[in-house]
mmCIF file of N, CA and C in Angstrom:
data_model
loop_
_atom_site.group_PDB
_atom_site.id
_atom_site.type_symbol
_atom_site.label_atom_id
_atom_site.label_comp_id
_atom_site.label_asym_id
_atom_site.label_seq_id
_atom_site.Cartn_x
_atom_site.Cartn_y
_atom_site.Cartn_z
ATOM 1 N N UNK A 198 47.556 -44.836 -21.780
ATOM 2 C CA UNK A 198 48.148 -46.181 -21.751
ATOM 3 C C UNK A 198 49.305 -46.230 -22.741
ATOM 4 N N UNK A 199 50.457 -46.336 -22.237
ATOM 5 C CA UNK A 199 51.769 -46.857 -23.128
ATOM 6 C C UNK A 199 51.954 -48.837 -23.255
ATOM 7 N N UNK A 200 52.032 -48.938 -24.589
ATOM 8 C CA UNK A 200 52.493 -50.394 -24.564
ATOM 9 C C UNK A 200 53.861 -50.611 -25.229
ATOM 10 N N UNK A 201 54.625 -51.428 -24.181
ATOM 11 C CA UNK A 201 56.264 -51.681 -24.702
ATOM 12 C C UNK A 201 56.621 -52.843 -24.450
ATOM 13 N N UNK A 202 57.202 -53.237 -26.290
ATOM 14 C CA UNK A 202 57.096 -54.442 -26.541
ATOM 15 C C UNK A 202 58.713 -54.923 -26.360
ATOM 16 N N UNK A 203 58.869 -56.054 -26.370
ATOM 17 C CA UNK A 203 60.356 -56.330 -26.502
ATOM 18 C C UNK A 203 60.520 -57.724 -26.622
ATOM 19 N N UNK A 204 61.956 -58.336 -27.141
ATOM 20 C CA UNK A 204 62.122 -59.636 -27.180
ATOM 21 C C UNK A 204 62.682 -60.033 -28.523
ATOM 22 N N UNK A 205 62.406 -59.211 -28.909
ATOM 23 C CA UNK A 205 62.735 -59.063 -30.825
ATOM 24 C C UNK A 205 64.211 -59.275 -31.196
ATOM 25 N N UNK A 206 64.560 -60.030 -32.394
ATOM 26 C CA UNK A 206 65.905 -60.327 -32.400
ATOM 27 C C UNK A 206 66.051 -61.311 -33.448
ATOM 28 N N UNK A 207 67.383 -61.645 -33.776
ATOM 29 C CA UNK A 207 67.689 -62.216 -35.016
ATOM 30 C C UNK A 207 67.777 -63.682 -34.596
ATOM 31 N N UNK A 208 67.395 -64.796 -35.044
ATOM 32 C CA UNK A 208 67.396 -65.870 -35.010
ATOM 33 C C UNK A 208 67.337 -66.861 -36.182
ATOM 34 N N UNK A 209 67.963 -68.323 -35.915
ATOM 35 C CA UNK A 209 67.943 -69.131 -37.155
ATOM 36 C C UNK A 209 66.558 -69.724 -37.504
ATOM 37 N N UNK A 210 66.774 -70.382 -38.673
ATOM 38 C CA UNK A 210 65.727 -70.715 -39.188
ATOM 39 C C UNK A 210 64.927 -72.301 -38.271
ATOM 40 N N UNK A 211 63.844 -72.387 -37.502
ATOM 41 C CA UNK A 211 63.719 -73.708 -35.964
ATOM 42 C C UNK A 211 63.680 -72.960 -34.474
ATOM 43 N N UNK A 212 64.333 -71.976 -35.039
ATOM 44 C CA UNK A 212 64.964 -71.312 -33.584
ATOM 45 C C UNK A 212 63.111 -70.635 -32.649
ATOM 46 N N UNK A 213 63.542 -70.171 -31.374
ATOM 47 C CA UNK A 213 62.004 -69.745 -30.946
ATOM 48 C C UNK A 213 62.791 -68.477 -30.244
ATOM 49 N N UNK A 214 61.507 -67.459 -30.023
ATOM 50 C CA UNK A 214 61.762 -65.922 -29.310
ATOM 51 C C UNK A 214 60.457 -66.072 -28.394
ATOM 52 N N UNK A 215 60.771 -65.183 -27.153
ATOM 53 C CA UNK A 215 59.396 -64.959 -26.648
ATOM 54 C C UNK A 215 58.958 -63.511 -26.491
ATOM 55 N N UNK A 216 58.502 -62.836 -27.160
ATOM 56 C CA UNK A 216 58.086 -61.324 -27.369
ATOM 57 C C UNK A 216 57.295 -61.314 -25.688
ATOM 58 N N UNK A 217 57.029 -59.799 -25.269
ATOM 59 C CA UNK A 217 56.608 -59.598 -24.156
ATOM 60 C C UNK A 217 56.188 -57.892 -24.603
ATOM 61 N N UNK A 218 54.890 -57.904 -24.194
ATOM 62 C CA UNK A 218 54.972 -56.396 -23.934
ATOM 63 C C UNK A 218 53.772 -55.977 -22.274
ATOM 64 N N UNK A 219 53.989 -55.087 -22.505
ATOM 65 C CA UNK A 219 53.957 -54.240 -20.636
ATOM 66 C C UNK A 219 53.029 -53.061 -21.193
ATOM 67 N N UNK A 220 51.635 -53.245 -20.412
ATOM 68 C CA UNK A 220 50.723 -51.884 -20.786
ATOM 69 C C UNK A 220 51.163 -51.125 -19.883
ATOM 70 N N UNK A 221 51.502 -49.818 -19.203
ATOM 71 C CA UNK A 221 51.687 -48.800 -17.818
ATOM 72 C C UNK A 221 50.353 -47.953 -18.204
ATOM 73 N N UNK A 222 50.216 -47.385 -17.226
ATOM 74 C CA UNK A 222 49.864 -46.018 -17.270
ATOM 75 C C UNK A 222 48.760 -46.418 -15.760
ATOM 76 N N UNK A 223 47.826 -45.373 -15.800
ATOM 77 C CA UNK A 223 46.815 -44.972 -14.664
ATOM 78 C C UNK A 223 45.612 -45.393 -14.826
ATOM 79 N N UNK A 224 44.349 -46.075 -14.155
ATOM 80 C CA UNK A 224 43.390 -45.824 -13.801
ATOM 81 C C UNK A 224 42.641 -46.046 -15.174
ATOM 82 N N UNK A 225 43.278 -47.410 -15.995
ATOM 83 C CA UNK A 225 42.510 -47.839 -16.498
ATOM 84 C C UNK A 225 42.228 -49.309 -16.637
ATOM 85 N N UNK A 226 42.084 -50.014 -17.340
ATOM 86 C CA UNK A 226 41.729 -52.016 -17.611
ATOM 87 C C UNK A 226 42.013 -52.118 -18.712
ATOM 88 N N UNK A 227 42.545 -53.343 -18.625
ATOM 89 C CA UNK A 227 43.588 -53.411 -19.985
ATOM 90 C C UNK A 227 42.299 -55.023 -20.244
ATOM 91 N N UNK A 228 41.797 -54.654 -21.493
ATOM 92 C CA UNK A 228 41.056 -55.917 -21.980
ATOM 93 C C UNK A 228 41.800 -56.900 -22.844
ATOM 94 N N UNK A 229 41.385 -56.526 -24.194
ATOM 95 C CA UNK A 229 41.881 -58.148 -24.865
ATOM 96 C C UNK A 229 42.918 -57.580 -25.538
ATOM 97 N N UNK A 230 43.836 -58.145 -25.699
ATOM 98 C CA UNK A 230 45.700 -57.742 -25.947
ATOM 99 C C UNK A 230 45.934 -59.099 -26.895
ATOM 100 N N UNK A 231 46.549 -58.234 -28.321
ATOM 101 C CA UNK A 231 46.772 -58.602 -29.271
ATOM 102 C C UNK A 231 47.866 -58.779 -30.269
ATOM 103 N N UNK A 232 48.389 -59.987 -30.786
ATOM 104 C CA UNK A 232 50.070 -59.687 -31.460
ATOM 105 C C UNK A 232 49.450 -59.537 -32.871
ATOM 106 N N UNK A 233 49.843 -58.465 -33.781
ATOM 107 C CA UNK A 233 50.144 -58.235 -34.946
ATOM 108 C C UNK A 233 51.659 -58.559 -35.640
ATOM 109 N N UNK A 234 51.894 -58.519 -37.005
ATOM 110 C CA UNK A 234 53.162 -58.395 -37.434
ATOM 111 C C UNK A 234 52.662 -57.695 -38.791
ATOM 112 N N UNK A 235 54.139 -57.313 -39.294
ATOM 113 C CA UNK A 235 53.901 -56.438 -40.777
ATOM 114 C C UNK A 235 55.225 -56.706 -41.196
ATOM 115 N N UNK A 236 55.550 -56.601 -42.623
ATOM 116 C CA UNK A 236 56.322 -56.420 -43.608
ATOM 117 C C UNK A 236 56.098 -55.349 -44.613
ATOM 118 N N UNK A 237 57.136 -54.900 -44.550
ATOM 119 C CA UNK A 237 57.267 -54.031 -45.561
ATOM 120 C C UNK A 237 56.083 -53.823 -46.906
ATOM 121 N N UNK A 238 55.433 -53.167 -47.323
ATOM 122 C CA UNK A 238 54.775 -53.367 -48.390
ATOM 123 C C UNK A 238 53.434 -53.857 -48.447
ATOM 124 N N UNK A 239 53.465 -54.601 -46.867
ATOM 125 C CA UNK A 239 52.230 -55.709 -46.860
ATOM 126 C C UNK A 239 50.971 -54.859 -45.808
ATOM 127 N N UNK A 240 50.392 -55.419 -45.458
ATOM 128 C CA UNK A 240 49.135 -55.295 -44.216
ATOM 129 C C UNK A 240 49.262 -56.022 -42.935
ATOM 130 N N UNK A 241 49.225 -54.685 -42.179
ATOM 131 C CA UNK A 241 49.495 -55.403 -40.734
ATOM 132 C C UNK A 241 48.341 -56.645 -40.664
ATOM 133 N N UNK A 242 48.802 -57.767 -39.805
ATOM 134 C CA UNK A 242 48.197 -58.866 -39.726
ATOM 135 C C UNK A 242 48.042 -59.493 -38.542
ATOM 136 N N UNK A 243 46.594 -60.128 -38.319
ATOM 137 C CA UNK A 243 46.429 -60.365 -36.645
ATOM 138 C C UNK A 243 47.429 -61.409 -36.929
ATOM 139 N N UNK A 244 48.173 -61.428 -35.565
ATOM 140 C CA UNK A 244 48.832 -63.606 -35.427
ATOM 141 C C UNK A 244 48.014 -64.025 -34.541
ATOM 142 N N UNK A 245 47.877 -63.276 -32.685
ATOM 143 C CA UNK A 245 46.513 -64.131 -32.107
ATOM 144 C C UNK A 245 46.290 -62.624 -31.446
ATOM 145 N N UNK A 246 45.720 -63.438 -30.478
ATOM 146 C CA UNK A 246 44.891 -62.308 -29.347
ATOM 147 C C UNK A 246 44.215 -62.938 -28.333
ATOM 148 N N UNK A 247 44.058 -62.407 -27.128
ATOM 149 C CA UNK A 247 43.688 -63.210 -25.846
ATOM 150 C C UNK A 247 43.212 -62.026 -25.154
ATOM 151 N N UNK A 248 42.111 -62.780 -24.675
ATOM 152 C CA UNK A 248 41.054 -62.135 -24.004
ATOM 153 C C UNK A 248 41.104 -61.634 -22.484
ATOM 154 N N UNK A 249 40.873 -61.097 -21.468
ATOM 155 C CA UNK A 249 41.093 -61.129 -20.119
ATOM 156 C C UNK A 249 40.870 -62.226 -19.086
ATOM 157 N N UNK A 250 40.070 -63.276 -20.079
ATOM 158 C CA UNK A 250 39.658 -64.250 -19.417
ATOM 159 C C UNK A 250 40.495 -65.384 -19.754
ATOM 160 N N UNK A 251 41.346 -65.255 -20.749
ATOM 161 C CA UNK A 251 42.323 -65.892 -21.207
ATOM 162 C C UNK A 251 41.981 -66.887 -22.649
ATOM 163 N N UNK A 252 40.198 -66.390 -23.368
ATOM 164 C CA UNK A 252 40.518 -67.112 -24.585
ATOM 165 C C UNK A 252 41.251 -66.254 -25.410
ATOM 166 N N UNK A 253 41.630 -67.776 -26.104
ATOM 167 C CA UNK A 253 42.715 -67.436 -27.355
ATOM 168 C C UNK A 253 42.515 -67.604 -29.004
ATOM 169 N N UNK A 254 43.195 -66.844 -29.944
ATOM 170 C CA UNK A 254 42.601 -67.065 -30.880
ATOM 171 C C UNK A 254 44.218 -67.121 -31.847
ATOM 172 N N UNK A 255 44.021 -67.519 -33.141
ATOM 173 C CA UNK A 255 45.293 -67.269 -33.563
ATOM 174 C C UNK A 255 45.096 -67.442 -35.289
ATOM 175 N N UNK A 256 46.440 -66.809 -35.939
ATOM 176 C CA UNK A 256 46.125 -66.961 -37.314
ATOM 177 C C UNK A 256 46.526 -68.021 -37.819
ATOM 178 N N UNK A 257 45.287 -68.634 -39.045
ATOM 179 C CA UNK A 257 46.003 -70.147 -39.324
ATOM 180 C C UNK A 257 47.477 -70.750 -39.798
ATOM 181 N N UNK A 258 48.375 -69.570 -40.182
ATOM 182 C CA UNK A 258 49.325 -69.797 -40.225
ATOM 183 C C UNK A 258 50.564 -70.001 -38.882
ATOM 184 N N UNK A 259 50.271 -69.839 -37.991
ATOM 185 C CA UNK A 259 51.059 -69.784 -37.005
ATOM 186 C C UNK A 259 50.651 -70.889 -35.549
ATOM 187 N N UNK A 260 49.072 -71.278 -35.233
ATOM 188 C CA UNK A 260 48.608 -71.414 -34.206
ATOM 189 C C UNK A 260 48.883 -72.700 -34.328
ATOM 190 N N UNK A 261 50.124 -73.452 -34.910
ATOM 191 C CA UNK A 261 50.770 -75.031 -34.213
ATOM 192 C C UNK A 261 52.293 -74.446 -33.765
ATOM 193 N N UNK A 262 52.774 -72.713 -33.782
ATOM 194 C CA UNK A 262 53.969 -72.343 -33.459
ATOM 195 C C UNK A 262 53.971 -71.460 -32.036
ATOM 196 N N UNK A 263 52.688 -70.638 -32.218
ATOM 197 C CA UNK A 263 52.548 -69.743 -31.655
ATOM 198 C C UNK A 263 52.161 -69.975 -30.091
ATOM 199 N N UNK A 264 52.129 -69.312 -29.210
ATOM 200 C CA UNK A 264 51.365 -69.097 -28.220
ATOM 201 C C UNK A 264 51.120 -67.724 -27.468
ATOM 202 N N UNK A 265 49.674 -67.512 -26.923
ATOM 203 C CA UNK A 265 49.953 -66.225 -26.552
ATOM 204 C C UNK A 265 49.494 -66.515 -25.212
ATOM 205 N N UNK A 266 49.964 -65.971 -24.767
ATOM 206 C CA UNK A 266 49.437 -65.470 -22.882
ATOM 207 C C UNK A 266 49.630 -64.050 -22.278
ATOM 208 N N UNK A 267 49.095 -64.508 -20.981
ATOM 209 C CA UNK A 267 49.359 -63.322 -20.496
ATOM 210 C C UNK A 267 49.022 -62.695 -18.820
ATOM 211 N N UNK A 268 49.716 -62.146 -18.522
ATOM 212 C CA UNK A 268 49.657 -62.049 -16.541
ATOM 213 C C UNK A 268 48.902 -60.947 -16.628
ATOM 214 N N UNK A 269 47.588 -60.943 -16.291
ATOM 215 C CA UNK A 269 46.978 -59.701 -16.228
ATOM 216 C C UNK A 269 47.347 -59.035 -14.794
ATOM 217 N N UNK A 270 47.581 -59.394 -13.988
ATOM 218 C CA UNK A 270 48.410 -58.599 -12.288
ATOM 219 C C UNK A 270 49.535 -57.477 -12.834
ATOM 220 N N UNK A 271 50.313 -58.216 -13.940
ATOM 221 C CA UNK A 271 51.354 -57.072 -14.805
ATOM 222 C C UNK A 271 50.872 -56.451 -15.756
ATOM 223 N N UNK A 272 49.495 -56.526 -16.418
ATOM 224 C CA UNK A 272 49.471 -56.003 -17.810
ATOM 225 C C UNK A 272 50.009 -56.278 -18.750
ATOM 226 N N UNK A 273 50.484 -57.639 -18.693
ATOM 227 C CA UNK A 273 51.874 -57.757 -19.279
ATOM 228 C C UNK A 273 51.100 -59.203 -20.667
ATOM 229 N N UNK A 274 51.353 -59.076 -21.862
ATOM 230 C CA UNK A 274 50.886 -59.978 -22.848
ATOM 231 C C UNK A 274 52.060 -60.598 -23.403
ATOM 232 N N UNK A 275 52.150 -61.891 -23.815
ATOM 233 C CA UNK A 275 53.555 -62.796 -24.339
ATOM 234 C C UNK A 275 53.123 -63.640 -25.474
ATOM 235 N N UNK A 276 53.841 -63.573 -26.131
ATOM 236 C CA UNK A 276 53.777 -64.087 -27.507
ATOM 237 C C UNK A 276 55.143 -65.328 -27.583
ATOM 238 N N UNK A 277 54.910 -66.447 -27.706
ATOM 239 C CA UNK A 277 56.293 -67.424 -27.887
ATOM 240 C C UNK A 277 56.146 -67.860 -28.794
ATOM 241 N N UNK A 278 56.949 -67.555 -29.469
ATOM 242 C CA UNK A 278 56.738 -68.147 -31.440
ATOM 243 C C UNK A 278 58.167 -69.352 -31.229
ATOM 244 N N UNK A 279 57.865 -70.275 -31.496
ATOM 245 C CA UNK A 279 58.687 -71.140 -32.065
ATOM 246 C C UNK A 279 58.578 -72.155 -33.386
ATOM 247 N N UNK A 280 59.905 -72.756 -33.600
ATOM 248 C CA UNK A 280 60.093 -73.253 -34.987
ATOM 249 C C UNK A 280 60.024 -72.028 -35.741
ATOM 250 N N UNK A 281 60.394 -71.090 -35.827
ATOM 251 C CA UNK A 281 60.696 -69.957 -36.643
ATOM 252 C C UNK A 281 60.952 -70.411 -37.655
ATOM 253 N N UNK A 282 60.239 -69.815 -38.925
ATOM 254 C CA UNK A 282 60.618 -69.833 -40.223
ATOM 255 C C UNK A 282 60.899 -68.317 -41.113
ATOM 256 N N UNK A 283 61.983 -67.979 -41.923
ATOM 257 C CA UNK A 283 62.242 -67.014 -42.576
ATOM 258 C C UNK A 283 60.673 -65.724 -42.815
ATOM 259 N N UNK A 284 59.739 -66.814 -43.099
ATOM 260 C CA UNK A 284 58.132 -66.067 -43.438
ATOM 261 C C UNK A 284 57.746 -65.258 -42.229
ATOM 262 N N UNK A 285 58.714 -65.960 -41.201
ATOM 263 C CA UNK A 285 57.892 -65.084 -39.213
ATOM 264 C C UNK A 285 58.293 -63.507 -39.487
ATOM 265 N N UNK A 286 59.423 -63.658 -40.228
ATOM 266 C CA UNK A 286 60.728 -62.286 -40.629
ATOM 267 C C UNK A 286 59.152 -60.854 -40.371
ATOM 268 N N UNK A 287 59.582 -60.197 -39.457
ATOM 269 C CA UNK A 287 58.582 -58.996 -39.304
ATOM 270 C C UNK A 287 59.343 -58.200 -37.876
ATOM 271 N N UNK A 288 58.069 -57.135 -38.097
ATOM 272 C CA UNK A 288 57.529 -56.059 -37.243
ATOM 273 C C UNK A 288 56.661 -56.703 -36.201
ATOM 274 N N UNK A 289 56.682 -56.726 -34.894
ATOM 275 C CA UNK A 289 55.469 -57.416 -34.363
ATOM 276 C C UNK A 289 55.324 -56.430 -33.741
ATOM 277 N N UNK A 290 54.004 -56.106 -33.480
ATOM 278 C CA UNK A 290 53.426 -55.039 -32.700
ATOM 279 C C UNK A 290 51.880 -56.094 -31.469
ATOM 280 N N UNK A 291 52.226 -55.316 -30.364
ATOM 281 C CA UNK A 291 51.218 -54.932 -29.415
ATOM 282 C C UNK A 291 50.317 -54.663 -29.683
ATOM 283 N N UNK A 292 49.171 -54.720 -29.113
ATOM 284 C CA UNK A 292 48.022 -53.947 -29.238
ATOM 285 C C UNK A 292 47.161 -54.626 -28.138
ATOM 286 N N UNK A 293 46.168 -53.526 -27.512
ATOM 287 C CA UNK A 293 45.347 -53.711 -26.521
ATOM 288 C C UNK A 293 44.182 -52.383 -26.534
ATOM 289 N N UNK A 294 43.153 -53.447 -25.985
ATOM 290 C CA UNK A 294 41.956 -52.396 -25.755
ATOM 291 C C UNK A 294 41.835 -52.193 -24.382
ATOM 292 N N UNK A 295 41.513 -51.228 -24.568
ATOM 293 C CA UNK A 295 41.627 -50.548 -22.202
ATOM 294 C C UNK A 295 40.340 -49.572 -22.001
ATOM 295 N N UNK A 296 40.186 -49.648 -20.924
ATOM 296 C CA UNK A 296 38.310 -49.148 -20.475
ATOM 297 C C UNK A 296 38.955 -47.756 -19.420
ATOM 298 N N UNK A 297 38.856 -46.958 -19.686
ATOM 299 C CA UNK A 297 38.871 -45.881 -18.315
ATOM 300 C C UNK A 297 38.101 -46.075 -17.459
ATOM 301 N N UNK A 298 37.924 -45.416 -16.488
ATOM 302 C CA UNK A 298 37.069 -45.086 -14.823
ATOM 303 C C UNK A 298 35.515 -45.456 -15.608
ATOM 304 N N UNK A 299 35.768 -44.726 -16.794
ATOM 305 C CA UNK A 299 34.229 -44.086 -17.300
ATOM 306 C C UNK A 299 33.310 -45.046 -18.076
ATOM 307 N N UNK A 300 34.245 -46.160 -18.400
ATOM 308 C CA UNK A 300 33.891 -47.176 -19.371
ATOM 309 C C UNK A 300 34.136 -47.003 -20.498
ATOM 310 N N UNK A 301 34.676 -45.819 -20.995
ATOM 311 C CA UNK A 301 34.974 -45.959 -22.135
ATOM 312 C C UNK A 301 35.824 -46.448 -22.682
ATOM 313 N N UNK A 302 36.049 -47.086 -23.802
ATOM 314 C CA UNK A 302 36.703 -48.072 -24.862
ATOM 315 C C UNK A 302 38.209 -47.496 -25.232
ATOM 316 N N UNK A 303 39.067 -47.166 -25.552
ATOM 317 C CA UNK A 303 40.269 -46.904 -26.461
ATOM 318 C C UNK A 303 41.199 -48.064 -27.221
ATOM 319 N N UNK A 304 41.700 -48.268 -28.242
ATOM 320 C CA UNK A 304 42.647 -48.948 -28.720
ATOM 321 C C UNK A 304 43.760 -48.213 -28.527
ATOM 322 N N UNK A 305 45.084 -49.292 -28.140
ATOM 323 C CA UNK A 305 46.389 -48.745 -27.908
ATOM 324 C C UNK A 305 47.351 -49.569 -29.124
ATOM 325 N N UNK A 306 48.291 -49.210 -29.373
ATOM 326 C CA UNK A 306 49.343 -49.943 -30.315
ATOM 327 C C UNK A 306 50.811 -49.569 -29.770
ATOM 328 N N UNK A 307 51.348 -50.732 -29.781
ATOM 329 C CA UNK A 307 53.317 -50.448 -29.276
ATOM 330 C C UNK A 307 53.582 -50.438 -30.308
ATOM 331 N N UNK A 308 55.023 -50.021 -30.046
ATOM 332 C CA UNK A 308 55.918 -50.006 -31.091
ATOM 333 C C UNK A 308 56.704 -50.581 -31.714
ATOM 334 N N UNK A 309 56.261 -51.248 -31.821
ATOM 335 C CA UNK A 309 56.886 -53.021 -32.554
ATOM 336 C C UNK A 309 58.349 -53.453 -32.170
ATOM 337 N N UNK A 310 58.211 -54.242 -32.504
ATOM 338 C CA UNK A 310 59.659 -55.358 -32.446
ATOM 339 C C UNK A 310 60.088 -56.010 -33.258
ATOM 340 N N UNK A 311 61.239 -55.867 -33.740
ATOM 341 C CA UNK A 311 62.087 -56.949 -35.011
ATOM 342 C C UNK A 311 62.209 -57.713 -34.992
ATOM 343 N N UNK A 312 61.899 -58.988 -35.623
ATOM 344 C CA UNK A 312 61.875 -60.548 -35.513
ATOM 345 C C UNK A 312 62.451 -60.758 -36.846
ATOM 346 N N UNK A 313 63.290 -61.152 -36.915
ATOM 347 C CA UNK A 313 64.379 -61.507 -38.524
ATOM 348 C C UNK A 313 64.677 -63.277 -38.133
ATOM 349 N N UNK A 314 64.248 -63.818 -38.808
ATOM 350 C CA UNK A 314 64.796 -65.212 -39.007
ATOM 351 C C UNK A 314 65.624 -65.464 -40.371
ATOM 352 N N UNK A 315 67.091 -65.842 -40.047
ATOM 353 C CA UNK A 315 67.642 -66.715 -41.081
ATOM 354 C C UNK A 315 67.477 -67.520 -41.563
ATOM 355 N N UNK A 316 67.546 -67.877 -42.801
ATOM 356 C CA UNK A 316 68.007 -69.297 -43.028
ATOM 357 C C UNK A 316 68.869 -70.269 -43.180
#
């Protein structure tokens, strides 16, 4: 399973982005798909995560900005952050858990995306 994220980009300080990422690959199930972010220095950090069934969860700093969804027909998970504030300034990364034929479990991680807010 490859996950590729995109949407990432420089914006003012109010402003909103909508991140998107795309699981591919073969002959597996893409379960609960998750946005992280990181800064430099710091610890990657959940923001939400959504389930296949579509619950949602989110970190208390973000979940009156945030939203996550997602088209499971595409594999596809979305993150719309708005009211951006300088603090959103990160790395956002993907992440998803996927089941093979066999049932077995794997964690996947993309390769993040730049989210820079001005002020």
């Amino acid at each position: 399973v490859q996950l590729q994220a995109s949407g990432g980009g420089l914006v003012q300080t109010g402003g909103s982005l909508r991140l998107s990422c795309v699981a591919s690959g073969s002959s597996f199930t893409i379960n609960t798909m998750r946005w992280y972010r990181q800064t430099p220095g710091r610890q990657r950090e959940l923001v939400a995560g959504i389930t296949t069934g579509g619950v949602t969860n989110y970190a208390d700093s973000v979940k009156d900005r945030f939203s996550i969804s997602r088209d499971n027909a595409k594999n596809t998970v979305y993150l719309q952050i708005n009211s951006l504030k300088p603090e959103d300034s990160a790395v956002y990364y993907c992440y998803a858990i996927a089941s093979n034929v066999l049932g077995s479990s794997f964690q996947y991680w993309g390769q993040g995306t730049q989210v820079t807010v001005s002020s």
